[in-house]
Short mmCIF file of C-alpha atoms in Angstrom, two decimals:
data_model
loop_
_atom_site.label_atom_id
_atom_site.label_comp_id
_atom_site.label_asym_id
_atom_site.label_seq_id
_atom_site.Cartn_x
_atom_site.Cartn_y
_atom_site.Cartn_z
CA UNK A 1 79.21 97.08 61.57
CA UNK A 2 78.08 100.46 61.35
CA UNK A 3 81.00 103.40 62.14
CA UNK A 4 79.47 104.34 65.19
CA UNK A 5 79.61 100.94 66.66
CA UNK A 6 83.73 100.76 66.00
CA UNK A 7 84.38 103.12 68.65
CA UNK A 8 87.78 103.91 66.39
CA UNK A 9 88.97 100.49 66.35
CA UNK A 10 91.72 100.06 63.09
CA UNK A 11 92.06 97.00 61.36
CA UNK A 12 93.89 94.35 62.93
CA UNK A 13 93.12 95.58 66.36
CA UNK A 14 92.33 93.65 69.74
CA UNK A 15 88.73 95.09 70.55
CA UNK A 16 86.15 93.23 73.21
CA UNK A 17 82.29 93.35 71.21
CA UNK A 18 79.35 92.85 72.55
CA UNK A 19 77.16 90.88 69.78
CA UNK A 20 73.67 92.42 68.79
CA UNK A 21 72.95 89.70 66.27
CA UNK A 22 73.53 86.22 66.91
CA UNK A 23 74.66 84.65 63.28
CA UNK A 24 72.22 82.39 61.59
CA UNK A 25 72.74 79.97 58.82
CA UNK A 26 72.30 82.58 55.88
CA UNK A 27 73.72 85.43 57.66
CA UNK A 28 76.76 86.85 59.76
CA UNK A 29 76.75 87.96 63.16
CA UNK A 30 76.24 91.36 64.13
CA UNK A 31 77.93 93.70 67.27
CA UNK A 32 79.11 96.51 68.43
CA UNK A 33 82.69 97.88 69.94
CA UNK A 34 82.46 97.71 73.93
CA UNK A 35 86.45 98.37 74.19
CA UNK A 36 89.13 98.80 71.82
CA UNK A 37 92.32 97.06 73.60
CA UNK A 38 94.95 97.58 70.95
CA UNK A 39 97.31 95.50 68.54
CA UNK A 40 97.87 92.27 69.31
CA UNK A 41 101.76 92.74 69.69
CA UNK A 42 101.71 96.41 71.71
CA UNK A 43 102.57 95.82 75.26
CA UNK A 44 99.58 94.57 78.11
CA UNK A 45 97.81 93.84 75.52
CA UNK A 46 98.29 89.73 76.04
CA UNK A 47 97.46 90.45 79.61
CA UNK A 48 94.50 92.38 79.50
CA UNK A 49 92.73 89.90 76.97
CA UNK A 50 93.74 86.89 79.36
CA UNK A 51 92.35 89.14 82.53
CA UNK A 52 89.30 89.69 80.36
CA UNK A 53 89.12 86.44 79.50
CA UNK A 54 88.85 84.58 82.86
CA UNK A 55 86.99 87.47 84.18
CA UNK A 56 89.47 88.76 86.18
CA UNK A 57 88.91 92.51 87.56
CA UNK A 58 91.64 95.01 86.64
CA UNK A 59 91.33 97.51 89.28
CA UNK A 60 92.28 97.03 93.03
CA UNK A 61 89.79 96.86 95.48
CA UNK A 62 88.87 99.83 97.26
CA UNK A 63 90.49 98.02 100.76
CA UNK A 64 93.82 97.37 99.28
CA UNK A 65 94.40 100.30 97.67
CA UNK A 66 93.73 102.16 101.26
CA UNK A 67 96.01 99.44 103.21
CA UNK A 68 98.61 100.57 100.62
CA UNK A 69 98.34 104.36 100.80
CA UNK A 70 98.26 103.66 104.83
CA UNK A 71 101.33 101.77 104.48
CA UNK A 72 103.21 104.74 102.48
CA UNK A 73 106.37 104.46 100.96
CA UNK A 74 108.78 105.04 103.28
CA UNK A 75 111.10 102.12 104.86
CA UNK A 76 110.86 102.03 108.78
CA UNK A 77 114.05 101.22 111.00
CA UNK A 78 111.43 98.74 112.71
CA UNK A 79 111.38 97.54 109.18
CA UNK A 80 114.67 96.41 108.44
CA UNK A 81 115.19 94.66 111.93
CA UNK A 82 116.34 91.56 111.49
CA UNK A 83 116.92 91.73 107.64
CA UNK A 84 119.46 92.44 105.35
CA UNK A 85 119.93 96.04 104.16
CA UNK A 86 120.57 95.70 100.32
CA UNK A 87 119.22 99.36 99.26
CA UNK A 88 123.16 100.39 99.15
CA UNK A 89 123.93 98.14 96.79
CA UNK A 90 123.11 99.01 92.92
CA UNK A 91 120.19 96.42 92.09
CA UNK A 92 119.12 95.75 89.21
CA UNK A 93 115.92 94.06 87.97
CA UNK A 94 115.80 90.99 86.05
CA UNK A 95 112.18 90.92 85.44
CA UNK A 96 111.14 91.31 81.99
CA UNK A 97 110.05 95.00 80.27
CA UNK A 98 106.67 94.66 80.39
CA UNK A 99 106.36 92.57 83.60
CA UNK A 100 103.55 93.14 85.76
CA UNK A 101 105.67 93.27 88.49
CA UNK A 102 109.16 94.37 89.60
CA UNK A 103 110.61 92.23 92.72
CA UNK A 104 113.05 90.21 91.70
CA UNK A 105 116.69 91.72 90.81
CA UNK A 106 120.19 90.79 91.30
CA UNK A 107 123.48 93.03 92.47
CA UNK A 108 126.86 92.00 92.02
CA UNK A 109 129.36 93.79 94.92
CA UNK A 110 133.25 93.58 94.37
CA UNK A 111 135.04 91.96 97.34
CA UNK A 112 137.64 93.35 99.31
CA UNK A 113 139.96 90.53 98.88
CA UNK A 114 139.21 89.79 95.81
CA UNK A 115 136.44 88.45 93.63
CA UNK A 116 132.65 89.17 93.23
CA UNK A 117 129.48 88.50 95.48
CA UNK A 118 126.43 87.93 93.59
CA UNK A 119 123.02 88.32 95.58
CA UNK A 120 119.61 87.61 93.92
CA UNK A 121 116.97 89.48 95.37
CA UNK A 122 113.48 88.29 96.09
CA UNK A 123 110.89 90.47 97.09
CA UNK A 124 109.16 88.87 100.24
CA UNK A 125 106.48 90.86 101.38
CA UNK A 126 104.86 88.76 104.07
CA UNK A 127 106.57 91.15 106.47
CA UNK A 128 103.94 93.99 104.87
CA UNK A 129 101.34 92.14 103.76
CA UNK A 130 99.56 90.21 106.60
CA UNK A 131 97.41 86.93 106.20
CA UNK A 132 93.94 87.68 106.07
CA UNK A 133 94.56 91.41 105.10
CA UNK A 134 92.60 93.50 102.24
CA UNK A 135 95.87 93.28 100.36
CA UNK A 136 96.25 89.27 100.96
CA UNK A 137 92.75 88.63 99.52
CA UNK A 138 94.10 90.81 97.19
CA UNK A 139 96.46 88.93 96.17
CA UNK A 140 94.77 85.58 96.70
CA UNK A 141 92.62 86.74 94.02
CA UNK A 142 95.42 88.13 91.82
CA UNK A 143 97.61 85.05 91.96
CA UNK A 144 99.46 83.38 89.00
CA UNK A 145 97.25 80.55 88.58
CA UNK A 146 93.47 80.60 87.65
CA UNK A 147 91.81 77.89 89.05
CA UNK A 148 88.89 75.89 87.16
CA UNK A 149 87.53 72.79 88.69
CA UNK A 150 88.99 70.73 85.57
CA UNK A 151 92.41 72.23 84.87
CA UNK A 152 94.61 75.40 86.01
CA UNK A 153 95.34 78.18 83.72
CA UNK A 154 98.84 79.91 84.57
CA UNK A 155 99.55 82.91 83.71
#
């Protein structure tokens, strides 16, 4: 492969190629660098290669990024109505480094009379994110499973 077509990839990286020359019986194929992705072992690196993989698109869609910016970041009163108020409490995650995510955590609280509470926190955002919503299909499309009609691939 010629320099140019390496687009700065170093040996032993993760790189997506887009082949030029199909390989024949006396002879190698041939390609080019589209994307360099990285080491096998840095982090997101696993993930983007599995997203690639299944053909799974990395960005947001234009609709659930706006339903999220109109959402903003601030919690309501309206919002905690009928919930449990745990934002007091020091929470800590228990999702991995490199998760994807970050909504599930645990807090431990010191009772009065004695003891320890333990809570384990589950994000539930059905109270934000409604059925049928940008952010739903979203999600729908995002979820931990891809489906093929002969097996599921989880993720």
């Amino acid at each position: 492969m010629p320099p140019a077509d390496t687009r700065g990839a170093a040996p032993g990286d993760m790189v997506e190629v887009e082949i030029t020359r199909w390989p024949t019986a006396t002879r190698g194929p041939a390609g080019r660098v589209i994307d360099v992705l990285g080491q096998p072992d840095a982090p997101g690196v696993d993930t983007t290669v599995i997203l690639r993989r299944h053909g799974i698109v990395e960005a947001h869609g234009p609709g659930a990024v706006a339903e999220a910016r109109w959402m903003g970041d601030e919690v309501r009163p309206q919002d905690c109505e009928g919930r449990t108020d745990f934002r007091s409490d020091l929470t800590v995650t228990i999702d991995g480094e490199h998760a994807r995510d970050f909504d599930d955590a645990v807090s431990v609280v010191r009772r009065g009379a004695g003891g320890y509470v333990l809570s384990v926190h589950i994000a539930d955002v059905a109270h934000y994110v409604k059925a049928g919503s940008a952010l739903d299909e979203e999600a729908l499309d995002r979820g931990t499973s891809v489906y093929f009609p002969d097996r599921a691939v989880h993720m």
